[in-house]
Short mmCIF file of C-alpha atoms in Angstrom, two decimals:
data_model
loop_
_atom_site.label_atom_id
_atom_site.label_comp_id
_atom_site.label_asym_id
_atom_site.label_seq_id
_atom_site.Cartn_x
_atom_site.Cartn_y
_atom_site.Cartn_z
CA MET A 1 -6.68 -48.80 45.55
CA GLU A 2 -4.09 -50.44 47.79
CA LYS A 3 -0.69 -48.82 47.88
CA THR A 4 1.90 -50.72 45.83
CA ARG A 5 4.90 -51.87 47.83
CA LYS A 6 8.25 -51.60 46.04
CA ILE A 7 10.61 -54.53 46.27
CA ARG A 8 14.34 -54.12 45.61
CA PHE A 9 15.97 -56.97 43.74
CA LEU A 10 19.64 -57.78 44.34
CA PRO A 11 21.97 -58.00 41.33
CA LEU A 12 22.78 -61.41 39.96
CA PHE A 13 26.16 -63.02 40.62
CA VAL A 14 28.70 -62.77 37.82
CA SER A 15 30.61 -66.03 37.53
CA PRO A 16 34.28 -65.73 36.63
CA VAL A 17 34.58 -69.47 36.08
CA LEU A 18 33.49 -70.02 32.49
CA PRO A 19 32.03 -67.88 29.73
CA CYS A 20 28.47 -68.64 28.76
CA LEU A 21 28.15 -70.58 25.54
CA PHE A 22 24.92 -69.82 23.76
CA ARG A 23 23.43 -72.50 21.60
CA VAL A 24 21.11 -70.96 19.06
CA ILE A 25 18.34 -73.27 17.97
CA THR A 26 17.72 -72.76 14.30
CA THR A 27 14.32 -74.30 13.95
CA LEU A 28 14.08 -74.78 10.22
CA CYS A 29 17.53 -76.35 9.94
CA LEU A 30 16.76 -78.58 12.90
CA PHE A 31 13.67 -79.84 11.13
CA GLY A 32 15.54 -80.59 7.92
CA LEU A 33 13.85 -78.07 5.62
CA THR A 34 16.28 -77.71 2.73
CA GLY A 35 16.74 -74.90 0.27
CA ALA A 36 14.78 -76.89 -2.29
CA SER A 37 11.71 -76.90 -0.07
CA SER A 38 9.38 -73.92 -0.19
CA SER A 39 6.91 -75.18 2.43
CA VAL A 40 6.14 -78.11 4.71
CA SER A 41 3.68 -79.39 2.14
CA GLU A 42 6.72 -80.75 0.30
CA LYS A 43 8.47 -82.17 3.35
CA ASP A 44 6.75 -82.65 6.66
CA VAL A 45 8.50 -81.90 9.95
CA GLU A 46 9.21 -84.69 12.43
CA LEU A 47 8.77 -84.01 16.15
CA ARG A 48 9.96 -85.92 19.22
CA VAL A 49 7.19 -85.89 21.83
CA GLY A 50 7.53 -87.40 25.31
CA ILE A 51 4.19 -89.17 25.77
CA VAL A 52 5.18 -91.04 28.98
CA GLN A 53 7.71 -88.86 30.77
CA ARG A 54 8.87 -90.63 33.94
CA PHE A 55 8.34 -94.35 33.51
CA GLY A 56 9.93 -96.28 36.37
CA ALA A 57 9.46 -93.58 39.00
CA LYS A 58 7.43 -96.20 40.87
CA ILE A 59 8.49 -99.84 41.02
CA THR A 60 4.89 -100.77 40.16
CA ASP A 61 4.93 -98.86 36.84
CA LYS A 62 3.83 -100.94 33.86
CA MET A 63 3.51 -100.20 30.16
CA ARG A 64 2.07 -102.24 27.31
CA LEU A 65 3.03 -101.78 23.65
CA ALA A 66 1.06 -103.53 20.94
CA PRO A 67 0.72 -103.58 17.15
CA THR A 68 -2.61 -103.10 15.43
CA ASN A 69 -4.47 -106.09 13.98
CA GLY A 70 -2.47 -107.95 11.37
CA ASP A 71 0.75 -106.13 12.18
CA ARG A 72 3.90 -107.00 14.14
CA ILE A 73 5.91 -104.94 16.59
CA LYS A 74 9.69 -104.76 16.26
CA LEU A 75 11.97 -104.06 19.25
CA ARG A 76 15.61 -103.06 18.78
CA PHE A 77 17.96 -102.82 21.75
CA THR A 78 21.42 -103.61 23.07
CA GLN A 79 21.97 -106.39 25.56
CA GLY A 80 25.51 -106.70 26.79
CA ASN A 81 27.59 -105.93 23.72
CA GLN A 82 25.09 -107.39 21.27
CA GLN A 83 22.52 -105.60 19.11
CA LYS A 84 19.24 -107.51 19.20
CA THR A 85 15.98 -107.31 17.25
CA LEU A 86 12.76 -109.02 18.35
CA THR A 87 9.57 -109.24 16.31
CA THR A 88 6.19 -110.31 17.66
CA ALA A 89 2.49 -109.98 16.87
CA ASN A 90 1.65 -110.04 20.58
CA PRO A 91 1.53 -107.15 23.05
CA VAL A 92 4.75 -106.53 24.96
CA GLN A 93 4.49 -105.55 28.63
CA LEU A 94 7.34 -103.53 30.09
CA GLU A 95 8.25 -102.80 33.67
CA THR A 96 11.36 -101.77 35.52
CA VAL A 97 13.49 -103.88 37.82
CA MET A 98 15.92 -102.38 40.30
CA GLN A 99 19.56 -103.08 39.59
CA LYS A 100 21.96 -102.78 42.52
CA LEU A 101 24.88 -100.42 42.11
CA SER A 102 28.20 -101.50 43.50
CA PRO A 103 29.60 -99.29 44.76
CA PRO A 104 26.69 -96.84 45.31
CA ALA A 105 26.76 -93.77 43.06
CA LEU A 106 26.65 -90.11 44.02
CA GLN A 107 24.02 -88.13 42.14
CA GLU A 108 24.10 -84.43 42.86
CA ILE A 109 22.37 -81.55 41.11
CA LEU A 110 22.85 -77.86 41.89
CA VAL A 111 19.30 -76.52 41.56
CA LEU A 112 19.30 -72.76 40.95
CA GLY A 113 15.53 -72.30 41.11
CA ASP A 114 12.12 -74.02 41.18
CA PHE A 115 9.30 -72.73 38.99
CA ARG A 116 5.70 -73.44 38.09
CA THR A 117 6.19 -72.93 34.35
CA PHE A 118 8.80 -73.26 31.64
CA GLU A 119 8.37 -69.60 30.73
CA THR A 120 9.52 -68.32 34.12
CA ALA A 121 12.24 -70.97 34.36
CA GLU A 122 13.56 -69.84 30.97
CA ASP A 123 13.65 -66.22 32.08
CA SER A 124 15.69 -67.20 35.15
CA ALA A 125 18.00 -69.28 32.95
CA THR A 126 18.50 -66.32 30.62
CA LYS A 127 19.48 -64.02 33.49
CA LEU A 128 21.96 -66.56 34.82
CA ARG A 129 23.47 -67.14 31.37
CA SER A 130 23.88 -63.40 30.88
CA GLN A 131 26.05 -63.43 34.01
CA GLY A 132 28.29 -66.20 32.70
CA ILE A 133 26.68 -69.15 34.51
CA GLU A 134 25.97 -72.15 32.29
CA VAL A 135 22.61 -73.71 33.04
CA GLU A 136 20.01 -76.14 31.72
CA ILE A 137 16.24 -76.32 32.20
CA ALA A 138 14.74 -79.54 33.55
CA GLN A 139 11.38 -80.84 34.76
CA PRO A 140 11.79 -83.63 37.32
CA GLU A 141 8.35 -82.57 38.63
CA ARG A 142 8.22 -78.77 38.81
CA TRP A 143 10.35 -76.88 36.33
CA GLN A 144 13.88 -76.27 37.56
CA VAL A 145 17.02 -74.48 36.41
CA TRP A 146 20.16 -76.55 37.01
CA ALA A 147 23.81 -75.58 36.96
CA LYS A 148 24.96 -77.37 33.79
CA ARG A 149 26.04 -80.81 34.87
CA ASP A 150 28.92 -81.31 32.44
CA VAL A 151 30.37 -77.88 33.37
CA TYR A 152 29.93 -77.95 37.14
CA SER A 153 30.89 -81.59 37.16
CA THR A 154 32.54 -81.94 40.59
CA PRO A 155 31.25 -81.40 44.14
CA LEU A 156 33.84 -78.64 44.61
CA LEU A 157 32.73 -76.64 41.55
CA ARG A 158 29.08 -76.95 42.54
CA ARG A 159 29.77 -75.77 46.09
CA LEU A 160 31.92 -72.87 44.97
CA LEU A 161 29.15 -71.68 42.66
CA LEU A 162 26.47 -72.08 45.34
CA GLN A 163 28.63 -70.24 47.88
CA SER A 164 29.20 -67.36 45.45
CA LEU A 165 25.49 -67.11 44.64
CA LYS A 166 24.53 -66.96 48.30
CA ALA A 167 27.23 -64.37 49.00
CA SER A 168 25.67 -62.15 46.32
CA GLY A 169 22.20 -62.47 47.85
CA GLN A 170 20.86 -65.16 45.55
CA ASP A 171 19.26 -67.60 47.99
CA ASN A 172 17.21 -69.77 45.63
CA GLY A 173 19.93 -72.35 44.97
CA TYR A 174 20.37 -75.63 46.79
CA LEU A 175 22.11 -78.96 46.34
CA ASP A 176 19.94 -81.99 45.63
CA THR A 177 22.23 -84.82 46.73
CA GLN A 178 21.38 -88.51 46.62
CA ILE A 179 23.37 -91.68 47.14
CA LEU A 180 21.98 -94.21 44.68
CA LYS A 181 22.18 -97.83 45.78
CA GLU A 182 20.08 -99.09 42.88
CA THR A 183 18.71 -97.88 39.57
CA PRO A 184 15.72 -98.95 37.44
CA GLN A 185 16.28 -100.94 34.26
CA LEU A 186 13.76 -101.80 31.57
CA SER A 187 12.54 -105.39 31.57
CA TRP A 188 10.16 -107.34 29.32
CA VAL A 189 9.36 -110.84 28.08
CA VAL A 190 8.93 -112.02 24.48
CA ASN A 191 8.27 -115.68 23.62
CA ASN A 192 8.87 -116.69 27.26
CA GLU A 193 12.35 -115.18 27.29
CA ALA A 194 13.22 -112.21 29.52
CA TYR A 195 15.22 -109.22 28.31
CA LYS A 196 16.72 -106.12 29.93
CA SER A 197 18.09 -102.93 28.47
CA ASP A 198 18.23 -99.18 29.13
CA HIS A 199 17.10 -98.12 25.64
CA LEU A 200 14.47 -99.54 23.32
CA GLU A 201 13.48 -98.64 19.75
CA ILE A 202 9.92 -99.63 18.78
CA THR A 203 8.52 -99.75 15.24
CA THR A 204 5.77 -101.50 13.27
CA ASP A 205 5.23 -102.08 9.57
CA LYS A 206 2.01 -100.05 9.59
CA ASN A 207 3.64 -97.24 11.57
CA LEU A 208 0.94 -97.51 14.25
CA ILE A 209 1.56 -98.48 17.89
CA ARG A 210 -0.90 -98.94 20.75
CA VAL A 211 0.36 -97.69 24.12
CA SER A 212 -1.21 -98.23 27.53
CA VAL A 213 0.21 -97.30 30.91
CA GLY A 214 -0.42 -98.00 34.59
CA LYS A 215 -4.01 -98.64 35.61
CA ASN A 216 -5.17 -98.17 32.02
CA LEU A 217 -3.46 -101.20 30.49
CA ASN A 218 -6.76 -102.23 28.92
CA GLN A 219 -7.38 -98.74 27.49
CA PRO A 220 -4.63 -98.25 24.90
CA ARG A 221 -4.03 -95.07 22.95
CA LEU A 222 -3.11 -95.32 19.29
CA TYR A 223 -0.05 -93.40 18.05
CA ALA A 224 1.46 -93.03 14.61
CA GLY A 225 5.20 -93.04 13.99
CA LYS A 226 8.11 -94.63 15.83
CA MET A 227 8.85 -94.88 19.55
CA ASN A 228 11.97 -94.70 21.69
CA LEU A 229 11.97 -95.67 25.34
CA GLN A 230 15.04 -93.80 26.55
CA PRO A 231 16.73 -92.69 29.79
CA ASN A 232 16.03 -89.15 31.01
CA ALA A 233 17.90 -86.83 33.38
CA TYR A 234 16.01 -88.05 36.47
CA GLY A 235 17.01 -91.70 36.58
CA THR A 236 13.79 -92.89 34.95
CA TYR A 237 12.65 -93.37 31.33
CA THR A 238 10.67 -91.41 28.76
CA LEU A 239 8.64 -92.92 25.93
CA VAL A 240 9.27 -90.61 22.98
CA ASN A 241 6.99 -90.61 19.95
CA GLN A 242 8.71 -89.65 16.69
CA VAL A 243 5.78 -88.26 14.74
CA LEU A 244 5.24 -86.03 11.73
CA LEU A 245 3.95 -82.55 12.58
CA GLU A 246 0.69 -82.83 10.62
CA THR A 247 -0.05 -86.22 12.20
CA TYR A 248 0.78 -84.80 15.63
CA LEU A 249 -1.88 -82.11 15.10
CA ARG A 250 -4.49 -84.81 14.52
CA GLY A 251 -3.79 -85.92 18.10
CA VAL A 252 -3.84 -82.39 19.54
CA LEU A 253 -6.98 -80.69 18.19
CA PRO A 254 -9.58 -83.13 19.58
CA TYR A 255 -8.13 -82.80 23.08
CA GLU A 256 -7.36 -79.09 23.05
CA ILE A 257 -10.52 -77.57 21.57
CA GLY A 258 -12.80 -80.56 20.91
CA THR A 259 -14.31 -82.03 17.78
CA LYS A 260 -17.54 -79.98 17.85
CA ALA A 261 -16.02 -76.49 17.73
CA PRO A 262 -17.05 -74.34 14.73
CA LYS A 263 -14.94 -74.64 11.59
CA SER A 264 -13.03 -71.35 11.79
CA ALA A 265 -12.24 -71.89 15.49
CA LEU A 266 -10.82 -75.32 14.63
CA GLU A 267 -8.74 -73.78 11.86
CA ALA A 268 -7.41 -71.09 14.21
CA GLN A 269 -6.52 -73.78 16.75
CA ALA A 270 -4.72 -75.81 14.08
CA ILE A 271 -2.61 -72.82 13.02
CA ILE A 272 -1.58 -71.84 16.54
CA ALA A 273 -0.99 -75.45 17.63
CA ARG A 274 1.31 -75.96 14.63
CA THR A 275 3.13 -72.71 15.38
CA TYR A 276 3.40 -73.49 19.09
CA ALA A 277 4.97 -76.87 18.41
CA LEU A 278 7.62 -75.41 16.10
CA GLN A 279 8.37 -72.53 18.44
CA ASN A 280 8.79 -74.71 21.56
CA VAL A 281 11.04 -77.57 20.48
CA ARG A 282 13.72 -76.47 22.96
CA ARG A 283 11.72 -77.33 26.09
CA PHE A 284 13.17 -80.76 26.79
CA ASP A 285 16.71 -80.47 25.45
CA VAL A 286 18.00 -81.84 28.75
CA ASP A 287 16.10 -85.11 28.08
CA ASN A 288 16.79 -85.37 24.32
CA TYR A 289 13.27 -84.77 23.08
CA GLN A 290 11.27 -81.65 22.22
CA LEU A 291 7.72 -81.50 23.57
CA CYS A 292 5.61 -83.11 26.27
CA ALA A 293 2.04 -84.33 25.81
CA ASP A 294 0.22 -82.49 28.62
CA THR A 295 -0.74 -78.91 29.47
CA HIS A 296 2.90 -77.92 30.08
CA CYS A 297 3.06 -78.03 26.26
CA GLN A 298 -0.06 -79.05 24.32
CA VAL A 299 -2.36 -81.96 25.13
CA TYR A 300 -1.49 -84.76 22.67
CA GLN A 301 -3.11 -88.17 23.14
CA GLY A 302 -2.71 -89.87 19.80
CA LEU A 303 -5.30 -90.88 17.24
CA ASN A 304 -8.12 -92.43 19.30
CA GLU A 305 -10.38 -89.38 19.05
CA VAL A 306 -9.60 -88.14 15.53
CA SER A 307 -12.64 -86.82 13.71
CA THR A 308 -13.59 -85.51 10.29
CA SER A 309 -13.94 -81.96 11.64
CA THR A 310 -10.51 -81.72 13.27
CA ASP A 311 -8.77 -83.58 10.45
CA GLN A 312 -10.36 -81.22 7.93
CA ALA A 313 -9.19 -78.17 9.89
CA SER A 314 -5.63 -79.51 9.93
CA ALA A 315 -5.76 -80.33 6.23
CA ASP A 316 -7.27 -76.96 5.24
CA THR A 317 -4.50 -75.11 7.11
CA LYS A 318 -1.64 -77.48 6.28
CA GLY A 319 1.69 -75.70 6.55
CA MET A 320 0.14 -72.47 7.88
CA VAL A 321 1.80 -70.76 10.84
CA LEU A 322 1.36 -67.44 12.63
CA THR A 323 4.18 -64.93 12.20
CA TYR A 324 5.21 -61.47 13.34
CA ASN A 325 7.89 -59.63 11.32
CA ASN A 326 8.67 -62.88 9.47
CA GLN A 327 9.25 -64.77 12.73
CA LEU A 328 7.26 -67.55 14.33
CA VAL A 329 4.94 -66.26 17.04
CA ASP A 330 4.81 -67.50 20.62
CA THR A 331 1.20 -68.64 20.22
CA LEU A 332 0.21 -69.03 23.85
CA TYR A 333 -3.45 -69.86 24.45
CA SER A 334 -5.73 -70.94 27.27
CA SER A 335 -9.21 -72.27 27.92
CA THR A 336 -10.92 -69.09 29.14
CA THR A 337 -9.55 -65.58 29.69
CA GLY A 338 -12.28 -64.32 32.03
CA GLY A 339 -13.08 -61.48 29.67
CA VAL A 340 -9.66 -59.93 29.09
CA THR A 341 -6.37 -61.30 27.76
CA ALA A 342 -3.04 -60.53 29.41
CA TYR A 343 0.48 -59.38 28.70
CA PHE A 344 3.12 -62.13 28.81
CA SER A 345 4.71 -60.37 31.82
CA ASP A 346 1.39 -60.31 33.70
CA VAL A 347 1.78 -64.05 34.23
CA TRP A 348 5.46 -64.94 33.80
CA ASP A 349 8.81 -63.25 34.24
CA GLY A 350 10.40 -62.25 30.94
CA GLU A 351 10.10 -59.84 28.07
CA ASP A 352 6.71 -58.95 26.65
CA ARG A 353 5.79 -59.91 23.10
CA PRO A 354 4.31 -57.03 21.05
CA TYR A 355 1.40 -59.19 19.87
CA LEU A 356 0.47 -60.47 23.36
CA GLN A 357 -1.36 -57.60 25.03
CA PRO A 358 -4.60 -57.01 26.98
CA VAL A 359 -7.65 -57.33 24.72
CA VAL A 360 -11.20 -57.20 26.06
CA ASP A 361 -12.54 -60.61 25.04
CA ALA A 362 -15.82 -59.45 23.53
CA PRO A 363 -17.12 -59.00 19.95
CA THR A 364 -18.07 -55.37 20.69
CA ASN A 365 -16.43 -52.65 22.76
CA ILE A 366 -17.96 -53.11 26.21
CA TRP A 367 -15.01 -51.92 28.33
CA ASN A 368 -12.32 -49.31 27.62
CA LEU A 369 -9.02 -50.44 29.15
CA SER A 370 -7.35 -47.10 28.43
CA THR A 371 -9.80 -45.19 30.66
CA GLN A 372 -10.81 -48.02 33.02
CA ASN A 373 -7.47 -49.62 33.87
CA LEU A 374 -7.94 -52.94 35.64
CA ALA A 375 -4.89 -52.32 37.84
CA ASP A 376 -7.28 -50.15 39.84
CA GLU A 377 -9.02 -52.35 42.42
CA ASN A 378 -12.38 -50.60 42.10
CA ASN A 379 -12.33 -50.88 38.31
CA PHE A 380 -11.35 -54.52 38.57
CA ARG A 381 -14.16 -55.45 40.93
CA GLN A 382 -16.66 -53.68 38.70
CA PHE A 383 -15.29 -55.55 35.66
CA ILE A 384 -15.21 -58.99 37.26
CA ASN A 385 -18.85 -58.66 38.26
CA LEU A 386 -19.94 -58.09 34.65
CA ARG A 387 -21.41 -61.26 33.16
CA THR A 388 -22.94 -60.45 29.79
CA GLY A 389 -21.62 -59.27 26.44
CA PHE A 390 -18.36 -61.23 26.48
CA ASN A 391 -17.28 -64.04 24.18
CA GLU A 392 -17.19 -66.40 27.16
CA SER A 393 -20.45 -65.29 28.82
CA GLY A 394 -22.39 -68.30 30.05
CA TRP A 395 -19.34 -70.56 30.14
CA ASN A 396 -19.05 -72.35 33.50
CA VAL A 397 -15.61 -70.96 34.37
CA PHE A 398 -16.13 -67.47 32.95
CA ARG A 399 -16.99 -66.30 36.46
CA TRP A 400 -16.40 -68.21 39.68
CA ARG A 401 -16.33 -67.88 43.46
CA LYS A 402 -14.38 -70.35 45.56
CA GLU A 403 -14.31 -70.28 49.36
CA SER A 404 -11.31 -71.69 51.26
CA LYS A 405 -11.10 -72.37 54.99
CA LEU A 406 -8.05 -70.88 56.68
CA GLU A 407 -6.88 -74.37 57.64
CA ASP A 408 -6.88 -75.41 53.98
CA ILE A 409 -5.06 -72.23 52.97
CA ILE A 410 -2.36 -72.92 55.57
CA THR A 411 -1.99 -76.51 54.37
CA ASP A 412 -1.73 -75.38 50.74
CA LEU A 413 0.93 -72.80 51.59
CA GLN A 414 2.96 -75.23 53.71
CA ARG A 415 2.98 -77.77 50.88
CA PHE A 416 3.91 -75.23 48.20
CA LEU A 417 6.57 -73.39 50.21
CA THR A 418 8.18 -76.63 51.40
CA LEU A 419 8.36 -77.88 47.82
CA LYS A 420 9.92 -74.55 46.87
CA LYS A 421 12.49 -74.94 49.67
CA SER A 422 11.28 -71.67 51.22
CA PRO A 423 11.89 -71.06 54.95
CA TYR A 424 8.28 -69.91 55.16
CA GLY A 425 7.24 -73.53 54.65
CA LYS A 426 7.42 -73.81 58.46
CA LEU A 427 4.55 -71.36 58.99
CA LYS A 428 1.82 -72.44 61.42
CA THR A 429 -0.78 -69.72 61.02
CA VAL A 430 -1.91 -67.14 58.45
CA GLU A 431 -3.00 -63.84 59.97
CA ALA A 432 -3.95 -61.96 56.79
CA MET A 433 -3.70 -61.98 53.00
CA SER A 434 -3.99 -59.08 50.57
CA ILE A 435 -3.41 -58.29 46.91
CA VAL A 436 -0.50 -55.84 46.78
CA LYS A 437 -0.22 -55.25 43.05
CA ARG A 438 -2.38 -55.92 40.02
CA SER A 439 -1.57 -55.59 36.30
CA GLN A 440 -3.38 -53.50 33.66
CA SER A 441 -5.26 -56.64 32.62
CA GLY A 442 -6.35 -57.25 36.21
CA ARG A 443 -4.03 -60.20 36.90
CA VAL A 444 -2.60 -60.46 40.41
CA LEU A 445 1.10 -59.63 40.29
CA GLU A 446 1.82 -59.73 44.03
CA LEU A 447 -0.15 -61.30 46.87
CA ALA A 448 1.15 -60.71 50.40
CA VAL A 449 0.70 -63.29 53.16
CA LYS A 450 1.23 -62.35 56.81
CA SER A 451 2.11 -65.43 58.85
CA ASP A 452 3.32 -66.20 62.35
CA ILE A 453 6.94 -66.23 61.12
CA GLY A 454 6.83 -63.20 58.87
CA THR A 455 5.30 -61.68 55.76
CA PHE A 456 6.14 -62.98 52.29
CA VAL A 457 4.92 -62.22 48.78
CA LEU A 458 3.70 -64.64 46.12
CA HIS A 459 4.22 -63.53 42.53
CA LYS A 460 2.21 -63.95 39.34
CA ASP A 461 1.50 -67.50 38.19
CA GLU A 462 3.04 -69.16 41.27
CA ILE A 463 -0.11 -68.06 43.10
CA ARG A 464 -1.96 -70.83 41.25
CA SER A 465 0.54 -73.34 42.63
CA ALA A 466 0.29 -71.98 46.16
CA PHE A 467 -3.51 -72.30 46.43
CA ARG A 468 -5.75 -75.03 45.10
CA ASP A 469 -8.87 -72.89 44.58
CA PRO A 470 -8.05 -70.03 42.17
CA ILE A 471 -7.95 -71.39 38.62
CA SER A 472 -6.53 -68.17 37.19
CA THR A 473 -4.84 -65.05 38.61
CA LEU A 474 -7.82 -62.87 37.60
CA PHE A 475 -9.47 -62.60 41.03
CA TYR A 476 -9.93 -60.55 44.18
CA LEU A 477 -9.89 -61.70 47.80
CA GLU A 478 -12.80 -61.44 50.20
CA PRO A 479 -12.17 -62.25 53.89
CA LEU A 480 -14.89 -64.41 55.46
CA ASN A 481 -15.94 -64.63 59.09
CA LYS A 482 -18.95 -66.96 58.79
CA GLY A 483 -20.31 -65.56 62.07
CA GLN A 484 -17.02 -66.12 63.90
CA LYS A 485 -14.96 -63.53 65.74
CA ASN A 486 -11.82 -64.44 63.81
CA ILE A 487 -11.35 -64.96 60.08
CA TRP A 488 -12.87 -68.26 58.90
CA GLY A 489 -11.16 -68.08 55.51
CA TYR A 490 -11.14 -66.29 52.18
CA ALA A 491 -13.22 -66.26 49.04
CA PHE A 492 -11.37 -66.12 45.73
CA VAL A 493 -13.74 -64.26 43.38
CA GLY A 494 -12.64 -64.22 39.77
CA GLY A 495 -12.91 -65.37 36.20
CA GLY A 496 -11.26 -67.51 33.57
CA LEU A 497 -9.36 -70.78 33.52
CA GLY A 498 -5.64 -70.80 32.83
CA HIS A 499 -3.06 -68.08 32.23
CA GLY A 500 -5.23 -65.92 29.95
CA VAL A 501 -2.44 -64.96 27.53
CA GLY A 502 -3.25 -65.06 23.82
CA LEU A 503 -6.22 -66.88 22.31
CA SER A 504 -9.19 -67.99 24.37
CA GLN A 505 -10.42 -71.36 23.13
CA THR A 506 -13.89 -70.56 24.47
CA GLY A 507 -13.87 -67.06 23.03
CA ALA A 508 -12.66 -68.24 19.62
CA GLN A 509 -15.64 -70.56 19.37
CA ASN A 510 -18.06 -67.72 20.05
CA LEU A 511 -16.39 -65.52 17.42
CA ALA A 512 -16.59 -68.41 14.94
CA LYS A 513 -20.34 -68.65 15.62
CA LEU A 514 -20.52 -64.96 14.69
CA ASN A 515 -19.02 -65.90 11.30
CA TRP A 516 -15.52 -64.58 12.01
CA SER A 517 -12.88 -66.23 9.82
CA SER A 518 -9.89 -67.99 11.36
CA SER A 519 -7.56 -65.18 10.24
CA LYS A 520 -9.82 -62.53 11.83
CA ILE A 521 -9.95 -64.53 15.07
CA LEU A 522 -6.15 -64.76 15.13
CA GLN A 523 -5.77 -61.03 14.41
CA PHE A 524 -8.09 -60.31 17.34
CA TYR A 525 -6.10 -62.34 19.87
CA TYR A 526 -2.62 -61.72 18.40
CA PRO A 527 -2.70 -58.14 17.02
CA GLY A 528 -0.21 -57.37 14.25
CA THR A 529 0.41 -60.99 13.27
CA GLN A 530 -0.28 -62.71 9.96
CA VAL A 531 -0.86 -66.24 8.73
CA THR A 532 2.04 -67.45 6.57
CA MET A 533 3.08 -70.68 4.89
CA LEU A 534 6.00 -72.28 6.70
CA SER A 535 9.16 -72.08 4.59
CA GLU A 536 12.90 -71.93 4.95
CA LYS A 537 12.69 -68.12 4.81
CA LEU A 538 10.95 -67.98 8.18
CA LYS A 539 13.05 -67.51 11.28
CA PRO A 540 12.31 -68.88 14.72
CA LEU A 541 11.19 -66.16 17.09
CA PRO A 542 14.17 -64.99 19.20
CA THR A 543 13.65 -66.58 22.59
CA GLN A 544 15.29 -65.84 25.88
CA ASN A 545 17.20 -69.07 25.40
CA SER A 546 18.84 -67.86 22.20
CA LYS A 547 19.72 -64.26 23.02
#
């Protein structure tokens, strides 16, 4: 076993400028569940989901909105000082046109950190808030923590904060400064007349809207509910779908677990997808919506692929959520665990959840984690070379080996570290790589890279951003020479796809084939939890954002 290197972390800066104001998100109140309602079966929850997040980022961006057959689409917007409403049975194509700004405008953000995931960004935000620094979480591309714009609202305040952070040893912050000479504005044509606005409300009588974007203008997706095309924090626009929770699930299940999964696996997926949505509505506060529609949240692509099997699973579990001590659970899940689930802190920074812990992903006891800890390199290599007896055995990403040339590794690191604003982005060569620390579930916690300009350490889930080949952090490294005197590259030898925390979608399907019920499957992956009907008595799980 390699010797673990200890790293000393500097204390966070305590800002004397303003006290931190904590905004507690009370989920059930936010969703409008009144005292007269005992469950969502009486009143469904409405979500705001960003289905097109950065429309207008490219001048060539195009979007088409259309009603279904026999229906009409209604557009409400403001032009000048006038409220306008347009109604048409024809598709409406939107694009953005650049409007010149006179004089040019200063746009400056104090970025306090760049992160691969919301979970780690939220942990950083929590630490900064606890020191009196007001922040907000954003996702212009990667997740970022920003100094709160309406608090640090002048160049002087932003620079004073940045200077103080650097003086205390916090070097992650930087100013993102741009002089904007033009800005995108929405543009469209109805009945041969052109219109422009920066906000658009879209409805239809049938409550169904077809949406197509970019190169797929002839491949529309069907969504239920209303739409808002609204400005976001990045100078572009987000198309937000206002959709009822149970309808939203109809557009999640087919894309997350598929329509052919066994019944109890579909039911388990429905329960955790419902819980996940309710527990994560805070993610896009900065942009005035709640959830995204990709793997940074849950994949949601509307109603094109709805099926009897997934609809039945949603209906049979309507209103059911997963709870722990009468609180909504953080129901994280992934495609394939690689044979063992992980602690929350194995993958992200932040506090562990008592129900998210390492579980050998097999229907029978084939490995004892208490006596064969996977933090030990020898134990891990023995485990990762096992192929039979697991819930995911035979699945194409259960075990994998990916070889990377040193040139490709260097290119990957340069790209990642430059994006992260790390000084190591200027590296030219990689002399060696090694796994420094591994968790009890076998996940890589620290990976050291020795380069021509120094040695640095990659942590946890950011490793998946730094290299293109590993599809999880459950792997070991094997140096390759390929007959050469010097190192040709490295093999990443591992298992699983995704973070590996919580339920395995592949594993759940195997357990369902073994006649496990949905509740038994959920107990297996989230020990100590229980399935409960959503009601006003339930509390949102305390998050790092609300402590």
